[in-house]
Coordinates of C-alpha atoms in Angstrom, one line a residue:
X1395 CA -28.6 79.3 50.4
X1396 CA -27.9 77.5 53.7
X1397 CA -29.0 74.0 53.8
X1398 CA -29.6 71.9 56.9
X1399 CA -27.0 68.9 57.3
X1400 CA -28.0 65.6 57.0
X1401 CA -28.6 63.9 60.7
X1402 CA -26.2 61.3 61.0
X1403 CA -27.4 58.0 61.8
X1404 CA -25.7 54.4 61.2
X1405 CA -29.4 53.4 60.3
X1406 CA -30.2 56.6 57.2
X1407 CA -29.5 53.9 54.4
X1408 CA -30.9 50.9 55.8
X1409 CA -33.3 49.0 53.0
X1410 CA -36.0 47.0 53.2
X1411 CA -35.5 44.0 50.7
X1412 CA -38.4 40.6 50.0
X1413 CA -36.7 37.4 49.7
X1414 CA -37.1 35.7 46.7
X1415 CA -40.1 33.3 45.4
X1416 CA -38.7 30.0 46.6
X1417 CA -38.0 31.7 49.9
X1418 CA -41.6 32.5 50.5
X1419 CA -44.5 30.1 51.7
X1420 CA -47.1 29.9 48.9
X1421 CA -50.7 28.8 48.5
X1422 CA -52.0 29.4 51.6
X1423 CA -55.6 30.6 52.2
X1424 CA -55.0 33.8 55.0
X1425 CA -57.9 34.8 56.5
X1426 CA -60.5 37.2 55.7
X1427 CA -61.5 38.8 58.9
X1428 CA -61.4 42.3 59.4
X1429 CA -59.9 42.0 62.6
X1430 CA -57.1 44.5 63.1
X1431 CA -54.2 42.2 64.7
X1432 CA -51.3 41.0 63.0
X1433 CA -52.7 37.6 62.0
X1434 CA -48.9 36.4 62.4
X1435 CA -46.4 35.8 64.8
X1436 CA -43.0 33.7 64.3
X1437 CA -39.8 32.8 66.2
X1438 CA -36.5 31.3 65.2
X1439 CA -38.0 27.9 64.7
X1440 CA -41.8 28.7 63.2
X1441 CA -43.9 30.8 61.4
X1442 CA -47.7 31.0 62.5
X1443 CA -50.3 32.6 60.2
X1444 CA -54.1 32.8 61.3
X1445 CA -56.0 30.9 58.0
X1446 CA -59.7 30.8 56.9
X1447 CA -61.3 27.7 57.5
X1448 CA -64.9 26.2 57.3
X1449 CA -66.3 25.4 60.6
X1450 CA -64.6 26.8 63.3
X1451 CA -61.3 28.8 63.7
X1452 CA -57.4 27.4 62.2
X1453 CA -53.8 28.5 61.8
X1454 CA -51.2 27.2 60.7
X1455 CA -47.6 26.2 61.9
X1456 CA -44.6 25.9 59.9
X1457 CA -41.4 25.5 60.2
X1458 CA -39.3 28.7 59.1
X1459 CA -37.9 26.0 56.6
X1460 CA -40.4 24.6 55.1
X1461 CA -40.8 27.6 52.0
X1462 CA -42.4 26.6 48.6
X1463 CA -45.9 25.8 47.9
X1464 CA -47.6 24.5 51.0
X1465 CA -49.6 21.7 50.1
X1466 CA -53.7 22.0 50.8
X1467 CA -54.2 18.9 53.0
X1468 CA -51.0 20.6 55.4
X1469 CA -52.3 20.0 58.9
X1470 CA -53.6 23.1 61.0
X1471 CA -54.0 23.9 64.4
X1472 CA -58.2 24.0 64.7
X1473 CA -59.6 23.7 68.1
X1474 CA -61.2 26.9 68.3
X1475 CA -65.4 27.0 67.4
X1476 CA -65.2 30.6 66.1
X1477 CA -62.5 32.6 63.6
X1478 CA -59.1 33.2 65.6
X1479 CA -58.4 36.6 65.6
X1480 CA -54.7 36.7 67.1
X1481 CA -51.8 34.4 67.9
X1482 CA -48.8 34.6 70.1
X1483 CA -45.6 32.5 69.9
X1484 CA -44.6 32.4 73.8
X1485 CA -41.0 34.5 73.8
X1486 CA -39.7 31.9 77.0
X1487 CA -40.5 28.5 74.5
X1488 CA -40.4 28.5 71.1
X1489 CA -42.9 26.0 70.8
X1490 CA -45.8 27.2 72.7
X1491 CA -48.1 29.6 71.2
X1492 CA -51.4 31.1 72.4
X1493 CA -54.6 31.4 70.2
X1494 CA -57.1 33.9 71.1
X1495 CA -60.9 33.7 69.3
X1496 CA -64.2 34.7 68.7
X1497 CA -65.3 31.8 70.7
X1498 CA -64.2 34.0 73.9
X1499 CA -61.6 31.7 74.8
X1500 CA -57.8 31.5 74.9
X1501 CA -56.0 28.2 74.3
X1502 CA -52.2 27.4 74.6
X1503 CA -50.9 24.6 72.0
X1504 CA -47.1 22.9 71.6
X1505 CA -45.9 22.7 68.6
X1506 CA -43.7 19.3 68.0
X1507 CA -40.2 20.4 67.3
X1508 CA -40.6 19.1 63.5
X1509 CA -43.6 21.0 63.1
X1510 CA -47.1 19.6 62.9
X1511 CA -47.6 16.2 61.3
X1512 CA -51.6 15.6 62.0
X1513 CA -54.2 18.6 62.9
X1514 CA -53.8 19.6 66.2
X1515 CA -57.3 20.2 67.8
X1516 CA -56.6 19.8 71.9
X1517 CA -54.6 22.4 73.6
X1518 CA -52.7 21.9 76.1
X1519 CA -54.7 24.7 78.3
X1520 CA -57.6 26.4 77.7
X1521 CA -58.2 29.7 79.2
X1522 CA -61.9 30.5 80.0
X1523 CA -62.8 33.9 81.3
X1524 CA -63.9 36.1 79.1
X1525 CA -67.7 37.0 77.7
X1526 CA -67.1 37.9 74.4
X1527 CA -64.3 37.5 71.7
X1528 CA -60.4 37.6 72.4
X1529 CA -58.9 39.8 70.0
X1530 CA -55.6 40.4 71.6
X1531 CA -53.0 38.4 73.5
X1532 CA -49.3 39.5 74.9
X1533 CA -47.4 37.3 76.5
X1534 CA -45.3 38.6 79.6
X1535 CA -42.0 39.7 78.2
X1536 CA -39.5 38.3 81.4
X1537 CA -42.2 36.3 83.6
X1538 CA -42.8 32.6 82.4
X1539 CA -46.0 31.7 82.0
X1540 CA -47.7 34.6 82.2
X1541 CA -50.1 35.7 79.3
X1542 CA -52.6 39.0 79.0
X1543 CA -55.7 38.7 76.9
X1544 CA -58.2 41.1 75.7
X1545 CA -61.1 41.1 75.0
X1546 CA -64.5 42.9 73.2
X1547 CA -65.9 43.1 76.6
X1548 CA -63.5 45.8 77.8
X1549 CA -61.8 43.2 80.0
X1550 CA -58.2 43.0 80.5
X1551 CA -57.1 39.5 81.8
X1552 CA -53.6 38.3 83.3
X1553 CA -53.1 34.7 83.2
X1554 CA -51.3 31.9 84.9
X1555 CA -50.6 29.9 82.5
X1556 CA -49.1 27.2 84.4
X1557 CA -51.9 26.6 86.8
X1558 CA -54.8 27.5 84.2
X1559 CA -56.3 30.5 85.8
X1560 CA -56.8 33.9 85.8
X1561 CA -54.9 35.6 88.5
X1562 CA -55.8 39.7 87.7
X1563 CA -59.1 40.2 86.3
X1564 CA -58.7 44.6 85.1
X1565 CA -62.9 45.1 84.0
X1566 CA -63.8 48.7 85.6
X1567 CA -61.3 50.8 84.0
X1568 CA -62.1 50.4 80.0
X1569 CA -65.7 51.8 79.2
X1570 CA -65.6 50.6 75.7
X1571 CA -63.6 47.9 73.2
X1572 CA -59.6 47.9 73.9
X1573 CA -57.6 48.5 70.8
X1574 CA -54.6 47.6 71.7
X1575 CA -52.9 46.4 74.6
X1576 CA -48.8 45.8 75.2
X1577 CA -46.4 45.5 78.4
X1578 CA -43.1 47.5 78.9
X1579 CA -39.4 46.3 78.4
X1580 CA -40.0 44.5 82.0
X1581 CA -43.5 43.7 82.5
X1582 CA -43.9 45.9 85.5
X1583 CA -46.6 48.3 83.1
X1584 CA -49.3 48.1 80.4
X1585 CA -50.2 49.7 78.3
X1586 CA -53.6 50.4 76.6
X1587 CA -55.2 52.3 73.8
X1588 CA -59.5 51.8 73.4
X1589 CA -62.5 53.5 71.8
X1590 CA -63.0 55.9 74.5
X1591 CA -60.1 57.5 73.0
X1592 CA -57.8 57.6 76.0
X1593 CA -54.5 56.0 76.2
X1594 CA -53.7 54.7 79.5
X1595 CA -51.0 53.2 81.7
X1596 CA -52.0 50.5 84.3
X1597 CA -49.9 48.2 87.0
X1598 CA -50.6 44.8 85.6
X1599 CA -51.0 43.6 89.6
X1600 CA -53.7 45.8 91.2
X1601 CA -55.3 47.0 87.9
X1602 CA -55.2 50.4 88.4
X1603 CA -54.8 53.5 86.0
X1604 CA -51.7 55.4 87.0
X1605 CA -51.7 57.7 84.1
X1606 CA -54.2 58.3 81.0
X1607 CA -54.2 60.5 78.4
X1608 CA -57.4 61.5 76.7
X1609 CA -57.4 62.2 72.9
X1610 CA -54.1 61.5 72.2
X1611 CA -55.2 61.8 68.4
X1612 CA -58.3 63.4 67.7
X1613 CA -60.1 61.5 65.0
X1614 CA -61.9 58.5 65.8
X1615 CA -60.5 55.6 64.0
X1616 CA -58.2 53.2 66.2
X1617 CA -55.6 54.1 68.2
X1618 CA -52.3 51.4 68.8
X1619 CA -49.5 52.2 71.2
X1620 CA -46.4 50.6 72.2
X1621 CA -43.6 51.5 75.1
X1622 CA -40.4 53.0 73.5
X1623 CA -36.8 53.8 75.3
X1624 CA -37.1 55.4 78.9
X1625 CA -40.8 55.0 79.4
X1626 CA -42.0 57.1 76.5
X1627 CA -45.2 55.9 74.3
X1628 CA -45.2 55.9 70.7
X1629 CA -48.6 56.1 69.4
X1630 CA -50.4 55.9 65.8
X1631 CA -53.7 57.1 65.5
X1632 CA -55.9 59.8 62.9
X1633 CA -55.8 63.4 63.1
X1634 CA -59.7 64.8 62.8
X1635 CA -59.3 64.8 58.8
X1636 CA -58.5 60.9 59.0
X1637 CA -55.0 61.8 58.0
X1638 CA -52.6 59.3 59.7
X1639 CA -50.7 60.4 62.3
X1640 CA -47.5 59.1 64.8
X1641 CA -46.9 60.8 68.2
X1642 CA -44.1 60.5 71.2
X1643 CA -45.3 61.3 74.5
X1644 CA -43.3 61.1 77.6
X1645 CA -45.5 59.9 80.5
X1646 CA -44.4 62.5 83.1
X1647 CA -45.6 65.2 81.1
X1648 CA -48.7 64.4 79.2
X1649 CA -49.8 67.1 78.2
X1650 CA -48.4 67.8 75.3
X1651 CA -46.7 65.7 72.9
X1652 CA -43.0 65.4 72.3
X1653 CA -43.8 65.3 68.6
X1654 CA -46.9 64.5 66.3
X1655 CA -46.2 64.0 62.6
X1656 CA -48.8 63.7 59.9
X1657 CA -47.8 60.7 57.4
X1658 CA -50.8 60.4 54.6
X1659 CA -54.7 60.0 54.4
X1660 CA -54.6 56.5 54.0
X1661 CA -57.1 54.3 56.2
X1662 CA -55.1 51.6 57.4
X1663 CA -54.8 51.4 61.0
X1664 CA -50.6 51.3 61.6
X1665 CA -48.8 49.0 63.8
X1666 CA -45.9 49.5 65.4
X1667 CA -43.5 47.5 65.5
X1668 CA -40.5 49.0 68.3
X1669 CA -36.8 47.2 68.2
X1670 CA -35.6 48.3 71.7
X1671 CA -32.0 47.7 70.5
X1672 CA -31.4 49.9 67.7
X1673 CA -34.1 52.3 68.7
X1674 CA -35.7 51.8 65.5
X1675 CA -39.8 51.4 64.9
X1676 CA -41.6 49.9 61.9
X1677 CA -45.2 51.2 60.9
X1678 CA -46.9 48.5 59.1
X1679 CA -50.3 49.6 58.2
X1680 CA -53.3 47.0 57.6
X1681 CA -53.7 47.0 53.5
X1682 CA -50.6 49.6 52.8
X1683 CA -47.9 48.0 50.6
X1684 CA -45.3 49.8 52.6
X1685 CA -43.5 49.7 55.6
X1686 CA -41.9 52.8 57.0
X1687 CA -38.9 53.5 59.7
X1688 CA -38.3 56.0 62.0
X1689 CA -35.7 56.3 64.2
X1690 CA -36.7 57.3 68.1
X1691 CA -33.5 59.1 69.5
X1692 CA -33.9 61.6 72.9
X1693 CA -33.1 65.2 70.0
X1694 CA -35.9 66.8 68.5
X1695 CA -37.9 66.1 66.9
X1696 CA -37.3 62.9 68.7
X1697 CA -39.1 60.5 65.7
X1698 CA -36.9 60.7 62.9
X1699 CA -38.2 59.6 59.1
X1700 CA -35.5 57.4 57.9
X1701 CA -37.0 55.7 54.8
X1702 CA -39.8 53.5 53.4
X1703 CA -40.0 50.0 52.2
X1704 CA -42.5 49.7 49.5
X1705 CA -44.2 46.6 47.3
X1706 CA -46.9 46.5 44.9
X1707 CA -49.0 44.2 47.0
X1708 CA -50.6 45.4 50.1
X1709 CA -50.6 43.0 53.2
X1710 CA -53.0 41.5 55.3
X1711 CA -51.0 41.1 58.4
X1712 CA -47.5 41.7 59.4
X1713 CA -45.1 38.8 61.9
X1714 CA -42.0 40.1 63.4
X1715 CA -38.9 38.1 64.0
X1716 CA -37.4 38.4 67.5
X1717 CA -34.0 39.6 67.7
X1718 CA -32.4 36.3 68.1
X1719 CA -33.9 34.6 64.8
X1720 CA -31.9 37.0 62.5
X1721 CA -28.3 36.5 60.2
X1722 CA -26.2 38.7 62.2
X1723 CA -23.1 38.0 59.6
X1724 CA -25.6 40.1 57.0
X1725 CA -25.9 42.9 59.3
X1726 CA -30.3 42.2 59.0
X1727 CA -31.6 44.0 61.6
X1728 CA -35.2 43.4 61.8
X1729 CA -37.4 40.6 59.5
X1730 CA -41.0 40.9 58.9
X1731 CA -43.3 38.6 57.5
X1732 CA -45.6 39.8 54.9
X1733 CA -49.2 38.2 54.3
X1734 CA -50.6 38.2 51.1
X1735 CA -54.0 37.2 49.8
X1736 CA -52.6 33.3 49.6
X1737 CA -48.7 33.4 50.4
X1738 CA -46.1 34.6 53.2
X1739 CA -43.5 36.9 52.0
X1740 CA -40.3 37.7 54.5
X1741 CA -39.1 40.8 54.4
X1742 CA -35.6 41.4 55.3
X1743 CA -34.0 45.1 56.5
X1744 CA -30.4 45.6 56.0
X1745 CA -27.7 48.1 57.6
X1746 CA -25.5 47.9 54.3
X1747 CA -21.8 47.0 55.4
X1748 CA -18.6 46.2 53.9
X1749 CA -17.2 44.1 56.5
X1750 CA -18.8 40.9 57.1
X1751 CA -17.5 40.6 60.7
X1752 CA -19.7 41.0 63.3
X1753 CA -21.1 44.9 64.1
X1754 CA -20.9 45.5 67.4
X1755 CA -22.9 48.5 67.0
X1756 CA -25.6 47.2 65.4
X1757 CA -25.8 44.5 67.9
X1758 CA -25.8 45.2 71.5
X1759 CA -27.0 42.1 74.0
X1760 CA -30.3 41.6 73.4
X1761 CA -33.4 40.0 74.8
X1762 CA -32.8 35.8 75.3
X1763 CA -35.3 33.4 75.4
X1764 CA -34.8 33.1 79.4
X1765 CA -37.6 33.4 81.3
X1766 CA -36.3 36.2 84.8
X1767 CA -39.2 35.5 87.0
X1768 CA -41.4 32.7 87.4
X1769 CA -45.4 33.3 87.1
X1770 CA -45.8 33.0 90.7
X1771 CA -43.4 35.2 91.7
X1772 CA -44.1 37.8 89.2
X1773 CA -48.0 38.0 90.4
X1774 CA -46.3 38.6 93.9
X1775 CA -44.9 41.8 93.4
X1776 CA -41.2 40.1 91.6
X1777 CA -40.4 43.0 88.2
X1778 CA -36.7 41.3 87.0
X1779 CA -35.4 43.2 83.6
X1780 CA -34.9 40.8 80.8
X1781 CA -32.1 38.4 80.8
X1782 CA -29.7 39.7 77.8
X1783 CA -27.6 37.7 75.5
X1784 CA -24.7 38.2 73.1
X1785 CA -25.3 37.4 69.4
X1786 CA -21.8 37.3 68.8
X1787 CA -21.8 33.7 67.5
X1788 CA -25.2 34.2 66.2
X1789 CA -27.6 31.6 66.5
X1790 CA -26.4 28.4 67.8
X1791 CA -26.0 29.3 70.7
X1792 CA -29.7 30.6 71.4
X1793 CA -31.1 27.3 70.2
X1794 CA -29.0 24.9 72.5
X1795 CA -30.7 27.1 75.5
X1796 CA -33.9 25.9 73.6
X1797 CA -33.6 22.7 73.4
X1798 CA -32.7 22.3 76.8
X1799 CA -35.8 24.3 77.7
X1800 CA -38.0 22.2 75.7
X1801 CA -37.5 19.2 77.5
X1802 CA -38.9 20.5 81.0
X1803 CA -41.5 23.0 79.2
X1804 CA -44.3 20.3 78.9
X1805 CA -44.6 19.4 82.3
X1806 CA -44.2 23.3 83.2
X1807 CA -46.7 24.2 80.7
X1808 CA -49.7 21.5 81.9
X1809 CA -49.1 21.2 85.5
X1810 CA -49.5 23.3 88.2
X1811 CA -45.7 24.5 90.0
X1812 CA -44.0 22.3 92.1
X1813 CA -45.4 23.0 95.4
X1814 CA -48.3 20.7 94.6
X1815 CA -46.2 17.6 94.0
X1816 CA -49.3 15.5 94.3
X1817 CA -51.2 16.6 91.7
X1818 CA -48.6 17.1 89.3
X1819 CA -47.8 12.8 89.9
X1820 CA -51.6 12.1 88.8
X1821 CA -51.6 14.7 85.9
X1822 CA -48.3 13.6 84.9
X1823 CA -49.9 9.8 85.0
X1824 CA -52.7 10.6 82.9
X1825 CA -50.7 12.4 80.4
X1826 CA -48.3 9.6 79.9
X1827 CA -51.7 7.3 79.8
X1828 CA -53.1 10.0 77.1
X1829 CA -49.9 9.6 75.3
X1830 CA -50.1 5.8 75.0
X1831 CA -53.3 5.7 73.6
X1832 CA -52.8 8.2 71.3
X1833 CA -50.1 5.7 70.4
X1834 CA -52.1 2.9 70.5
X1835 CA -54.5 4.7 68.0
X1836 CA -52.1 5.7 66.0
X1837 CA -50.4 2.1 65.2
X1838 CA -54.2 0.7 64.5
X1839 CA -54.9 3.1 61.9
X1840 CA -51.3 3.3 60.3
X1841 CA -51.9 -0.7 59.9
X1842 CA -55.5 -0.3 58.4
X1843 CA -54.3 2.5 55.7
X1844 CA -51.3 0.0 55.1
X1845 CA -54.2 -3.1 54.5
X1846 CA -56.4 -1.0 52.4
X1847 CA -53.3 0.1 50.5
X1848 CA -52.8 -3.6 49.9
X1849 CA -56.0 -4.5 48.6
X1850 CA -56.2 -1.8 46.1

């Protein structure tokens, strides 16, 4: 009997593995919406997780170190009027993230390097624009400052973040609600899946469609998609018997697909999750208790199964580390971040290797936290491929390229660039006047708790 040899592949044996309890954030209230985002994004310094609160929309910021029971009174971010339905750490500054809502609006916070001390309820910006609620944000992976937003009224917004405004407004080509939206390795495509059941690629400047593919899955449930190596699209979606299915498709041809493999007749929508690096992609799905990993190489059948991670709980949302936040001497290639009815589990996935040394293999340069273009330049017709880093001596030296970003990103972040000198004086004066008031308050009503301490 002849039997087909194995495919060789450094990543066949790499396992999934949860960290233990005291590693995990506990206690905390996730949130109940329906909504099909990842309700979690997180970064070398925080982890962000979208919880229910009365009155309005919250989610909460903690530092990646701050594991254990979370205490109920911990201070959330809560300046939205309806449920937020997606956040986004900013992949140029660790401590900015943007919060899209069911209040149609976007808003852009900083986090204080510690992590949060008192609520947080005024954004630094707040995006107006769209009619009805933001259910997905993606911020511009080499261009700083620049955010997309989408919304449920089939508009497709690109932001200036810096100057507060939006700079491409895309509201002809969607006839109905977007389910997913996501640029390419260097912002110079989008791409979209909605419930008109055609996949499309757009340029992010004029707004137009320069290819679409209609049906890409035939059931009706949604559709996600994401850029892969060379320009090809990985997309998840249902076959016409609901049974869930993953696809390649290679833009210049899209007719037919490069592959389409049935998985299971679970309802779930899946969401990819691509490493460009090792060429790996993650399939989360919404309410599985598994993750699965294929392996995207340019031989058929092009998507290769490698293996499955599987828990007994299922999970409400799903954040994904970026390269640069992982243990390199462990050989951990990818971490996720599990939600749970009331706790954060991470999840971490291993290339098991004997040497402890650095794998070169596992770890070419990857994506830094450098920003190529600025907004303005970008929106002007600038693409720049990402700036690439060594993790070599893993992750200090990422983090002294923070700080030193940090410093500048405030005044970056409010003000508008630097060819309007005069305005960024007076907004830099108010801010400094906001800042000593808040101050001000702050003293007055650390003094009265200290009095009514006192007394009782």
């Amino acid at each position: 009997m002849s039997r087909k040899v194995v495919r060789t592949s450094k990543f066949r044996h790499v396992f999934g593995q949860a960290l233990k309890a005291d590693q995990c954030y506990d206690d905390i209230r996730i949130s109940q919406m329906t909504w099909d985002s990842n309700f979690c994004s997180v970064n070398p310094k925080f982890v962000a997780m979208i919880v229910d609160a009365s009155g309005g929309g919250a989610f909460m910021v903690l530092p990646l170190s701050k594991t254990g029971r979370i205490d109920m009174s911990y201070p959330t971010v809560c300046g939205h009027t309806g449920p937020v339905l997606d956040i986004e750490f900013c992949p140029h500054n660790d401590n900015i993230i943007a919060s899209g809502s069911e209040d149609c609006s976007v808003m852009i916070w900083e986090i204080p390097d510690s992590g949060l001390t008192t609520s947080l309820t005024d954004p630094v910006v707040k995006l107006d624009g769209h009619s009805k609620r933001v259910g997905i944000l993606s911020w511009h992976p080499t261009a700083h400052n620049v955010l997309m937003s989408a919304g449920c009224d089939n508009v497709v917004i690109l932001w200036n973040v810096a100057r507060g405004e939006a700079v491409v407004r895309i509201d002809s080509v969607h006839t109905d609600m977007i389910y997913s939206a996501c640029w390419n390795r260097d912002g110079s495509r989008i791409l979209t899946s909605c419930k008109d059941k055609t996949m499309r690629v757009l340029d992010p400047r004029k707004g137009t469609v320069l290819i679409e593919k209609e049906k890409p899955h035939e059931g009706s449930r949604p559709i996600r998609a994401v850029f892969v190596a060379d320009g090809k699209i990985l997309s998840t979606g249902f076959s016409r018997m609901s049974e869930r299915q993953v696809a390649l498709w290679d833009p210049n041809n899209f007719k037919e697909p490069l592959t389409l493999q049935e998985l299971d007749t679970s309802s779930g929508v899946l969401l990819p999750f691509y490493d460009p690096d090792t060429g790996v992609v993650y399939l989360c799905g919404k309410g599985d208790s598994s993750i699965r990993y294929f392996e995207v190489t340019d031989e058929a059948p092009y998507v290769h199964y490698l293996s499955m991670y599987s828990s007994k709980e299922s999970q409400k949302g799903m954040g994904y580390m970026p390269k640069r936040g992982l243990e390199v001497n462990k050989c951990e290639i990818a971490r996720f971040y599990k939600l749970h009815e009331r706790k954060c589990e991470p999840i971490v996935m291993t290339v098991p290797r004997k040497s402890d040394l650095f794998q070169e293999d596992l770890y070419p340069d990857t994506v830094g936290p450098e920003p190529s273009a600025e907004a303005d330049e970008w929106f002007q017709g600038k693409d720049a491929p990402p700036i690439l880093i060594s993790l070599k001596d893993g992750f200090a030296t990422t983090t002294k390229a923070k700080e030193f970003k940090v410093h500048k990103s405030l005044l970056k972040t409010t003000t508008a660039s630097a060819g309007s000198q005069q305005d960024n004086s007076g907004e830099v004066q108010s801010l400094r006047k906001e800042v000593k008031d808040l101050k001000a308050a702050l003293e007055e009503l650390t003094k009265r708790v200290s009095e009514l301490e006192s007394k009782n």
